[in-house]
Coordinates of C-alpha atoms in Angstrom, one line a residue:
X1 CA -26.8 -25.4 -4.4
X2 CA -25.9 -24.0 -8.0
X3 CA -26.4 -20.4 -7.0
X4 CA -24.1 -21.1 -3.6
X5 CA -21.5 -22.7 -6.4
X6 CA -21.7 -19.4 -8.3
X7 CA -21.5 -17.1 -5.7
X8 CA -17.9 -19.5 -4.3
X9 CA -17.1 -19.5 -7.5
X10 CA -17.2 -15.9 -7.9
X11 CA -15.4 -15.1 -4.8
X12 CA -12.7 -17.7 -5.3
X13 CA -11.8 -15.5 -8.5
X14 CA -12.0 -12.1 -6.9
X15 CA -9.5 -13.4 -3.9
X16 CA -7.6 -15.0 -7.0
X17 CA -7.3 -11.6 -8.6
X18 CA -6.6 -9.8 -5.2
X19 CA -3.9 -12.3 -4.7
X20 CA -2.5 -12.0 -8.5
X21 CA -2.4 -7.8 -8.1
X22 CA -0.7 -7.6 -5.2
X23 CA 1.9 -9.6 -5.9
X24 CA 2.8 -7.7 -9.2
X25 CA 2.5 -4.6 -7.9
X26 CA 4.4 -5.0 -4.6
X27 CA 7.1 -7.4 -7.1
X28 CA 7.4 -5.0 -9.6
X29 CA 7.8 -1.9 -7.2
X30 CA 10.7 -3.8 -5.8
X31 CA 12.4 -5.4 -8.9
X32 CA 12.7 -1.1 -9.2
X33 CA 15.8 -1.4 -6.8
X34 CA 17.4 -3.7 -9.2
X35 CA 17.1 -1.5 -12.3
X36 CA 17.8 1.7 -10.0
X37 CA 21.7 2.1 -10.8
X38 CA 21.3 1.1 -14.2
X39 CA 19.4 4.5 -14.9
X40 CA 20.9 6.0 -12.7
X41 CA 24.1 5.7 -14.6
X42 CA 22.0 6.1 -18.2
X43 CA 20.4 9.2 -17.1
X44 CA 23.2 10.2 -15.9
X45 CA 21.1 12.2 -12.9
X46 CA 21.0 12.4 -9.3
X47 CA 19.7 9.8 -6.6
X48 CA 17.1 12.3 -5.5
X49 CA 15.9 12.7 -8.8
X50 CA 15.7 9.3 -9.9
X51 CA 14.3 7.9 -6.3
X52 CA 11.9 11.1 -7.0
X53 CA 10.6 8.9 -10.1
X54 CA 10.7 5.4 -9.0
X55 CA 8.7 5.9 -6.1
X56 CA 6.2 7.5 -8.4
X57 CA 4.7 3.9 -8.9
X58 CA 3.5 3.6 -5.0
X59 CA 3.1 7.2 -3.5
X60 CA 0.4 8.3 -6.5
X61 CA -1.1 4.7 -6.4
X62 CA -2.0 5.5 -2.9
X63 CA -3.1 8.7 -3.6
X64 CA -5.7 7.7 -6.7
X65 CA -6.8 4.7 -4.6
X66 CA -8.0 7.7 -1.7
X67 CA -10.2 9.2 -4.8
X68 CA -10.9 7.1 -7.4
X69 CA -14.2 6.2 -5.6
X70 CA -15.2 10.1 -5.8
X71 CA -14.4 10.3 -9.7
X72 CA -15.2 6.8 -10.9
X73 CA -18.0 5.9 -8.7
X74 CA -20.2 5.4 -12.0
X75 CA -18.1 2.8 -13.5
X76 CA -18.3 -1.2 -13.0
X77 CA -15.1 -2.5 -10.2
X78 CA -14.7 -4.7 -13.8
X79 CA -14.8 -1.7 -15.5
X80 CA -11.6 0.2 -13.1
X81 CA -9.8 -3.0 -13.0
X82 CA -9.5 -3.8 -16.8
X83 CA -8.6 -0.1 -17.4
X84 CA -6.2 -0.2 -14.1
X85 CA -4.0 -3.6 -15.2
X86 CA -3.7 -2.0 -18.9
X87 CA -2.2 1.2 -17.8
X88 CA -0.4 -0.7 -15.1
X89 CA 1.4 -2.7 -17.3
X90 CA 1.7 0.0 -20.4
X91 CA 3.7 2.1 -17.9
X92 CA 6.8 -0.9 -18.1
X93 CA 6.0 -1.5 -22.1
X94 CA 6.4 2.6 -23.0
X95 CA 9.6 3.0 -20.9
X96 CA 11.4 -0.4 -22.6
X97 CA 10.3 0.5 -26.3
X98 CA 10.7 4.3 -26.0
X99 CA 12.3 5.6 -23.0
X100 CA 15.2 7.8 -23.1
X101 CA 15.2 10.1 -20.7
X102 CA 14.4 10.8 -17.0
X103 CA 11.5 12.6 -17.6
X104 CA 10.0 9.9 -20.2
X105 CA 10.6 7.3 -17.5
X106 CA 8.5 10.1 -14.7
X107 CA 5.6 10.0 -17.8
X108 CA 5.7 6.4 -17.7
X109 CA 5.9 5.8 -14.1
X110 CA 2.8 7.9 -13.6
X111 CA 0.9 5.7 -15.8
X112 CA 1.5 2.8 -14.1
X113 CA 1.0 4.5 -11.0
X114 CA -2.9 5.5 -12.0
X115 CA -3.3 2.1 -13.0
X116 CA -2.3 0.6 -10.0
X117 CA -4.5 3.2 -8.0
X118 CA -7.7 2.5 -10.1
X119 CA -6.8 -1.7 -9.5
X120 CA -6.0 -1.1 -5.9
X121 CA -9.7 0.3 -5.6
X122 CA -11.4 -2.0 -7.9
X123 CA -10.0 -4.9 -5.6
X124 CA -10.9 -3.2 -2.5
X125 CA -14.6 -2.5 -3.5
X126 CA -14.6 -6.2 -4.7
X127 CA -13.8 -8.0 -1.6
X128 CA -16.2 -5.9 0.4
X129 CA -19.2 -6.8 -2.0
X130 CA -18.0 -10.6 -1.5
X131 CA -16.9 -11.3 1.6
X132 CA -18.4 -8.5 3.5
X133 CA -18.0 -9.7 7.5
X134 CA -15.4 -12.2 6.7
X135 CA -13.6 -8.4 4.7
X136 CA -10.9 -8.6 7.2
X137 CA -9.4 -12.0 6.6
X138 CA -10.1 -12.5 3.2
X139 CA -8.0 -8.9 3.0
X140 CA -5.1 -9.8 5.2
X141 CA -4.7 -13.4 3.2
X142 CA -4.4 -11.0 0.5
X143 CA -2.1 -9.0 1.6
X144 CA 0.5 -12.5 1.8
X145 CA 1.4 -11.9 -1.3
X146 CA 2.5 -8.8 -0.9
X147 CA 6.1 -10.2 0.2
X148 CA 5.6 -13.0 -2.1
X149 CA 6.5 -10.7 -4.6
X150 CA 9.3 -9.1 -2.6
X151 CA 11.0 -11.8 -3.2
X152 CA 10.4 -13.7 -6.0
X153 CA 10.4 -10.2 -8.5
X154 CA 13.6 -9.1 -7.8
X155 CA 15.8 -11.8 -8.7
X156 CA 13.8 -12.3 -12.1
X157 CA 14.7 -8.8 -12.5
X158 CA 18.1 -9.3 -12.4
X159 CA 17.9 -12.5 -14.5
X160 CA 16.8 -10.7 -17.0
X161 CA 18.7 -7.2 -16.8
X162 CA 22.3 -9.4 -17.1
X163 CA 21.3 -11.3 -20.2
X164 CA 18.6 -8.9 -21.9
X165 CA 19.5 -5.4 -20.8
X166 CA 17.6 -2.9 -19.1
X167 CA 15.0 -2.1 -21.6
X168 CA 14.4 -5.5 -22.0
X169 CA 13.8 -6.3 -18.6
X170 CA 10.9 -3.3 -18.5
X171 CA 9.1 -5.0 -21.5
X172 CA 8.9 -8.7 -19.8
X173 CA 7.9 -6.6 -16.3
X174 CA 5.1 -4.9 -18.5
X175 CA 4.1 -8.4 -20.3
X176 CA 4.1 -10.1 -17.0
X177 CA 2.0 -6.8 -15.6
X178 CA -1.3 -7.4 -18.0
X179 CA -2.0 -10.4 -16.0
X180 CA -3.4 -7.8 -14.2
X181 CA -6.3 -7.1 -16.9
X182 CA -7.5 -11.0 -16.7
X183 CA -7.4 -9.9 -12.7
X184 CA -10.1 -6.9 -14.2
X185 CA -12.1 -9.6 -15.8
X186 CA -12.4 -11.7 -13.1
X187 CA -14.2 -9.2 -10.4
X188 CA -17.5 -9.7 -11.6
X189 CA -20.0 -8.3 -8.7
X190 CA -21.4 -10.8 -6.3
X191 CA -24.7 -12.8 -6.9
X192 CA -27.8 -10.2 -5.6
X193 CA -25.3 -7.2 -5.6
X194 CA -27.0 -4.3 -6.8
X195 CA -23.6 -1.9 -8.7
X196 CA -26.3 0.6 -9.2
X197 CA -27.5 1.0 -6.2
X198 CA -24.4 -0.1 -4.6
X199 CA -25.7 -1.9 -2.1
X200 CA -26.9 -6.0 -2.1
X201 CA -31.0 -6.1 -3.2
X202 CA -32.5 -7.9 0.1
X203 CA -30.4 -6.7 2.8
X204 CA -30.0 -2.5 2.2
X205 CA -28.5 -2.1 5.7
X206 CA -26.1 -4.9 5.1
X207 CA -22.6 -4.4 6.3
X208 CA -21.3 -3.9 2.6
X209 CA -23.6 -1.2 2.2
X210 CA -22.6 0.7 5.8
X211 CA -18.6 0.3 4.2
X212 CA -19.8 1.3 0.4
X213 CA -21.5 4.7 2.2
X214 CA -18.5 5.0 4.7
X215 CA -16.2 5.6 1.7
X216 CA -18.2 7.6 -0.2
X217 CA -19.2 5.6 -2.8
X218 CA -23.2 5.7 -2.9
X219 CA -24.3 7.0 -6.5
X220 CA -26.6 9.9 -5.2
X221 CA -25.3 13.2 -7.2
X222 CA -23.0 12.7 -10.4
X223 CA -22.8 16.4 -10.5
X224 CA -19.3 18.1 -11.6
X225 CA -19.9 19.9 -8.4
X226 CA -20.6 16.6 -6.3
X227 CA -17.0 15.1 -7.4
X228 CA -15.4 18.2 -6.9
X229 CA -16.6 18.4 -3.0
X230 CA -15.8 14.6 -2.6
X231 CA -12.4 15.2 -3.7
X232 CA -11.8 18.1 -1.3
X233 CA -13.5 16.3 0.8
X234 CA -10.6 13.9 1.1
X235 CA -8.2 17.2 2.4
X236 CA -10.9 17.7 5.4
X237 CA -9.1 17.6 8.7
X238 CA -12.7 16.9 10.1
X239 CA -11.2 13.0 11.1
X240 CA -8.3 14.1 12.6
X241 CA -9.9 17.5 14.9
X242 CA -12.5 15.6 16.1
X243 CA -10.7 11.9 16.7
X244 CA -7.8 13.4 18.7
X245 CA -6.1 9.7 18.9
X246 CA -6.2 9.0 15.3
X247 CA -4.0 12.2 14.9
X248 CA -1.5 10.5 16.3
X249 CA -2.3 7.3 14.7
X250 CA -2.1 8.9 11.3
X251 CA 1.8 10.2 11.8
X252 CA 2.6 6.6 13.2
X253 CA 1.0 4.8 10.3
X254 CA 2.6 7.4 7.5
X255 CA 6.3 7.6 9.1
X256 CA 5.8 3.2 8.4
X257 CA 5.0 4.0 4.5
X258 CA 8.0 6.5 4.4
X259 CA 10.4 3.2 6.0
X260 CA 9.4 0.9 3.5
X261 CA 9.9 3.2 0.4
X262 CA 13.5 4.0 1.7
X263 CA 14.1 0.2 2.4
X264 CA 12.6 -1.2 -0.4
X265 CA 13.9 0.8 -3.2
X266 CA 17.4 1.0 -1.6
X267 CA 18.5 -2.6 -0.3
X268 CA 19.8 -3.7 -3.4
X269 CA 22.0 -0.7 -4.6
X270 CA 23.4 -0.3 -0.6
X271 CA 24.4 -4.2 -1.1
X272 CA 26.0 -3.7 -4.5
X273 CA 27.5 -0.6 -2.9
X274 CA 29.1 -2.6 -0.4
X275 CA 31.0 -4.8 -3.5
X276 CA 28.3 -7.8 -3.8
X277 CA 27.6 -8.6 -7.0
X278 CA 23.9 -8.0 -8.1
X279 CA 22.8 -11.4 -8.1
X280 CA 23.9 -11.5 -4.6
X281 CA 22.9 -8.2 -3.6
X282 CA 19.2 -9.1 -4.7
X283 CA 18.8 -12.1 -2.3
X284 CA 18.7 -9.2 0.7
X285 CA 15.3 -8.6 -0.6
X286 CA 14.7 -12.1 -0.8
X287 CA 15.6 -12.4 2.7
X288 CA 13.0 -9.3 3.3
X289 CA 10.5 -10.9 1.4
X290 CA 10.4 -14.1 3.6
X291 CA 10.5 -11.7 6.8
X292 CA 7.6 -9.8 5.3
X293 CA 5.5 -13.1 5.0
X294 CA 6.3 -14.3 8.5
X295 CA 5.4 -11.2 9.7
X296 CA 2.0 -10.9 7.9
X297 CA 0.8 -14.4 9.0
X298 CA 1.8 -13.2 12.8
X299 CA -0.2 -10.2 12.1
X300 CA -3.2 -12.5 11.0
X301 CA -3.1 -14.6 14.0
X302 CA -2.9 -11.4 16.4
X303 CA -6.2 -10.5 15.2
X304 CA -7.5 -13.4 15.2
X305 CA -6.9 -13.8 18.8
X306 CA -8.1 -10.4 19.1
X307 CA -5.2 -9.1 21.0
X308 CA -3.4 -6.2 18.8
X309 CA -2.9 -3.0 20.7
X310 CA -1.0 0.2 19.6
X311 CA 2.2 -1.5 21.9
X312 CA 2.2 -4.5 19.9
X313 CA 1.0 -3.0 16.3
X314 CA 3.8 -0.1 16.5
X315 CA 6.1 0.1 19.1
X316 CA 7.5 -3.6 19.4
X317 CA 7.8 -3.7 15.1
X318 CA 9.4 -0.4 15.2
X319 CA 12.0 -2.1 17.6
X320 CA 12.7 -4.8 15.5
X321 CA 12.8 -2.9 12.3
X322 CA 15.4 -0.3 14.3
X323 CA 18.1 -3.7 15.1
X324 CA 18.1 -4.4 10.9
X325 CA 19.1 -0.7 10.6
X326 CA 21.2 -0.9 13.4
X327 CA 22.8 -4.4 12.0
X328 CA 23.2 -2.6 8.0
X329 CA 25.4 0.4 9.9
X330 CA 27.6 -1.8 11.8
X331 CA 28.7 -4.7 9.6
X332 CA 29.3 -5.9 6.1
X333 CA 28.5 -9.2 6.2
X334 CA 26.6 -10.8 4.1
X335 CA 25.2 -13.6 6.5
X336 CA 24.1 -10.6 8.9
X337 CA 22.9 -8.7 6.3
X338 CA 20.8 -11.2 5.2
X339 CA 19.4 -12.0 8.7
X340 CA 19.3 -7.9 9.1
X341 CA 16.7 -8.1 5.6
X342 CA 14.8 -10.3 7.4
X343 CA 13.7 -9.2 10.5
X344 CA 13.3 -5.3 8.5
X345 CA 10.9 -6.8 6.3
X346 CA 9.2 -9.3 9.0
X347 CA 9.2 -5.7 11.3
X348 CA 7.4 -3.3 8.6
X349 CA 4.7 -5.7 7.2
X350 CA 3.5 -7.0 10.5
X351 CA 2.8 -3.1 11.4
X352 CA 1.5 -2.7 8.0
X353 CA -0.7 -4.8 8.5
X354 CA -1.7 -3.9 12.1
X355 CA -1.9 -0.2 11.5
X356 CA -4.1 -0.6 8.7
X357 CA -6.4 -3.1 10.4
X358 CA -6.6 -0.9 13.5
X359 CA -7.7 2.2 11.4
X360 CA -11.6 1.8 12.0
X361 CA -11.1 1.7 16.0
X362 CA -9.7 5.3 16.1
X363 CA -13.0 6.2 13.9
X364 CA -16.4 6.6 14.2
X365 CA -18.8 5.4 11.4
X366 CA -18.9 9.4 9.9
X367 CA -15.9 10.1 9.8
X368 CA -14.4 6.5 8.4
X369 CA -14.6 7.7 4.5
X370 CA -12.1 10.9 5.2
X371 CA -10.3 9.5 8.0
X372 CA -9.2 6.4 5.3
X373 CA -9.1 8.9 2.4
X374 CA -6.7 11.2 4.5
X375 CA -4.7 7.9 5.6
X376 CA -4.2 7.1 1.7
X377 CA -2.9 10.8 1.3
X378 CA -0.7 11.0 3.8
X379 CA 0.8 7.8 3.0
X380 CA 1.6 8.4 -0.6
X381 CA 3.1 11.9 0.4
X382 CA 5.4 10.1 2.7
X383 CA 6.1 7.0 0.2
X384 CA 7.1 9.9 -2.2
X385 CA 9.5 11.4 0.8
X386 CA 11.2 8.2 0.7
X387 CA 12.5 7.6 -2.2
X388 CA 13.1 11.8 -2.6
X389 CA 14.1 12.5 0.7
X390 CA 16.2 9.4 0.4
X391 CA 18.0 10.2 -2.7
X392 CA 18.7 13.9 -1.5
X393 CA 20.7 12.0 1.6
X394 CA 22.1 9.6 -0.8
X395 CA 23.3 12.7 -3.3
X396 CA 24.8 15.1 -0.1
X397 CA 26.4 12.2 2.2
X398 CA 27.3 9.9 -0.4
X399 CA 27.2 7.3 2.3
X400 CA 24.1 4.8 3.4
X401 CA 25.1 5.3 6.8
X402 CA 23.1 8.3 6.9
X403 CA 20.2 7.1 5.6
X404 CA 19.6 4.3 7.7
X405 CA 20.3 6.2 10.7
X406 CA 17.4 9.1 9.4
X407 CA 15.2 5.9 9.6
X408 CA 16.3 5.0 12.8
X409 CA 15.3 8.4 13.8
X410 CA 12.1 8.2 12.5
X411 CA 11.3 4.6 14.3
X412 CA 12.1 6.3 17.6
X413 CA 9.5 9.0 16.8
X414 CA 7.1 6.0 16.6
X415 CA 8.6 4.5 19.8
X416 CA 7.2 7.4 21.2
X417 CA 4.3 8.1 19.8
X418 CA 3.0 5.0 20.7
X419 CA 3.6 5.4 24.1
X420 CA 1.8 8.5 24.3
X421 CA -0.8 7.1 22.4
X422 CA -1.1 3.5 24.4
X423 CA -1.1 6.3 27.6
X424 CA -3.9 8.4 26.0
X425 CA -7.1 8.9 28.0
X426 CA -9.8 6.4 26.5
X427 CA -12.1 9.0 25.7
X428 CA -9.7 10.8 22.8
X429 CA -11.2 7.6 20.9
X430 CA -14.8 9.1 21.0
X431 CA -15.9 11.6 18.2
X432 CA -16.3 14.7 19.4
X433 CA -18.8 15.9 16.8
X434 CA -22.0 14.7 17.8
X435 CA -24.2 16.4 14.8
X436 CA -23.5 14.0 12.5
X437 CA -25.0 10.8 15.0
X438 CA -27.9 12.5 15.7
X439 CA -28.7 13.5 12.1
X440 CA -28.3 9.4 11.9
X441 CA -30.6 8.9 14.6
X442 CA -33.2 11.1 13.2
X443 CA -33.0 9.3 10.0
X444 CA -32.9 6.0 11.6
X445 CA -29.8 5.1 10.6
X446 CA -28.5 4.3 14.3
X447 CA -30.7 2.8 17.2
X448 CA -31.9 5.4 19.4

């Protein structure tokens, strides 16, 4: 009974820290929007450039979440998730004591950014040790306070930027961001886990171990020439020539990352740009935030009944998202707007959360480490076109018109995509490289 309390214990305080992380990193990457125009007008610079910089936070997050396994596979999850929440928060704490410049702030961002890549691992290799077949729902509950913080961040933001000033508001978002080290000290590995060997003691073919090897994280060679081939391992195509399906997959999910950059880092300055005050203008994201946790618990319960296909992960939540759009082009008014924030932010985290679960049924067991690597990459490439690709519409139309109706664009791409994908002949979901299973079978790695 007392090691069962540990090990509950230990689990409750992992999902705690899981819980805690997500919420500051999603909050804080949205509170962004409310500081946007401020250095904009400081830095006197262009929107490309400075939604170039703000999305630094998420798109090389992503991107040093895909490898951090490769180059830090030695060190403790404790280890990567004390060292992720202190750059994470020293990011904020160097731009509000010392930032002047555009540049400075790009320095800054990118420290928070590795932070919250080396955290976003630490948590992800710490829920598999913990909750290993019950990974999926202990990581969508997770993921419910990712709009938690949509919401509650950006209005503290605000608070703060009207009585304190801008710099002042980046120290209390670094302060609040250390939490994130107590979230480092509280992944401690589960009772009979092995970080060695990576793998629990008495069952070596548990399901941990299957996901630990699938994303390349078994200690076998610490070689400089081992971490050089995992990381170009990562820019194999080997997923995507040989799992014809997840090709398609993999633009669907990615055009979603590129949507919720653009939206999230440019719903408050298009609602101060239509003359609502700031403290109004935040409550859009608000309004997102609650729409975002709506659509996470459907997401939750659509899995659970075991029912989520490409139709209902993609194309009917790329419908929805498209009517916000639609609604932010046609009217001004603040009730619609709001209602618009909604069902945008209930639209994109339901599919987040579908795509992402769906990922391991368009792969085989191989090809599950680069496939999700590759997913990571591609992501934070297309997180970083949306807050650059944004901006440059932003800079040469000078209207918000334009970008909405670019995303609307790119939700019909996934409109049909998904089609062609729900249309697909069954077998584009088999692997067509058959070396790798039976290297498995003579190994006795797969039943024959």
């Amino acid at each position: 009974m007392k090691s069962k309390g540990v090990i509950n214990c230990r689990s409750s305080g992992v999902f705690l820290a899981g819980f805690v992380m997500v919420f500051l990193f999603t909050g804080s990457f949205k509170a962004n929007g409310v500081l946007y125009w401020d250095s904009v007008l400081e830095y006197q610079t262009s929107n490309f450039l400075a939604g170039s910089t703000y999305v630094l936070q998420a798109s090389v997050a992503f991107t040093i979440a895909g490898v951090a396994g490769s180059i830090f596979k030695g060190a403790s999850n404790r280890v990567l998730g004390v060292t992720g929440g202190f750059l994470f928060g020293l990011g904020f704490i160097c731009e509000g004591l010392i930032g002047e410049s555009l540049w400075q702030l790009s320095v800054f961002m990118g420290i928070t950014a590795i932070g919250g890549g080396l955290l976003h691992f630490a948590m992800f290799m710490a829920y598999l040790e913990h909750f290993q077949d019950k990974f999926s729902v202990a990581f969508s509950a997770r993921e419910l306070s990712t709009y938690i913080g949509v919401s509650a961040m950006p209005p503290l933001m605000d608070y703060c930027r009207s009585y304190y000033g801008t710099h002042s508001s980046y120290l209390l978002l670094g302060a609040i961001s250390w939490n994130c080290i107590v979230c480092g000290v509280l992944l401690k590995p589960a009772i009979g886990f092995d970080e060695r060997g990576g793998t629990f003691r008495d069952k070596p073919l548990s399901f941990m171990m299957r996901l630990r090897e699938s994303v390349g994280c078994m200690p076998t060679d610490t070689s400089f020439n081992n971490v050089c081939y995992k990381i170009l391992a990562i820019f194999s195509h080997s997923p995507v020539m040989n799992h014809p399906n997840f090709a398609i997959f993999l633009v669907i999910h990615s055009i979603f990352y590129y949507t919720f950059t653009a939206w999230a880092l440019y719903l408050v300055p298009f609602g101060t740009s239509l003359g609502y005050p700031s403290h109004q203008a935040v409550y859009l994201s608000t309004a997102g935030g609650i729409g975002g946790f709506c659509g996470k618990l459907l997401a939750i319960m659509i899995f659970h009944m075991n029912k989520m296909t490409i139709i209902s992960g993609a194309l009917l939540p790329s419908c929805t998202v498209c009517t916000g759009l639609f609604v932010y082009i046609v009217t001004s008014n603040y009730s619609f707007l709001i209602f618009a924030s909604f069902i945008c932010g209930f639209g994109i985290a339901y599919a987040d959360s579908a795509l992402n679960g769906m990922i391991p049924s368009y792969l085989c067991n191989n090809h599950l480490r680069q496939g999700s690597a590759i997913s990571y990459l591609y992501a934070g490439i297309l997180m970083q076109c949306g807050g650059s690709l944004s901006g440059a519409i932003l800079d040469v139309t000078s209207s918000f018109t334009w970008l909405f109706s670019a995303m609307i664009v790119s939700h019909l791409c996934i409109g049909v995509l998904s089609v062609v994908l729900h249309l697909r002949h069954p077998e584009g979901f088999n692997c067509k490289d058959t070396s790798t299973e039976e290297i498995a079978l003579e190994e006795g790695k797969l039943p024959s």
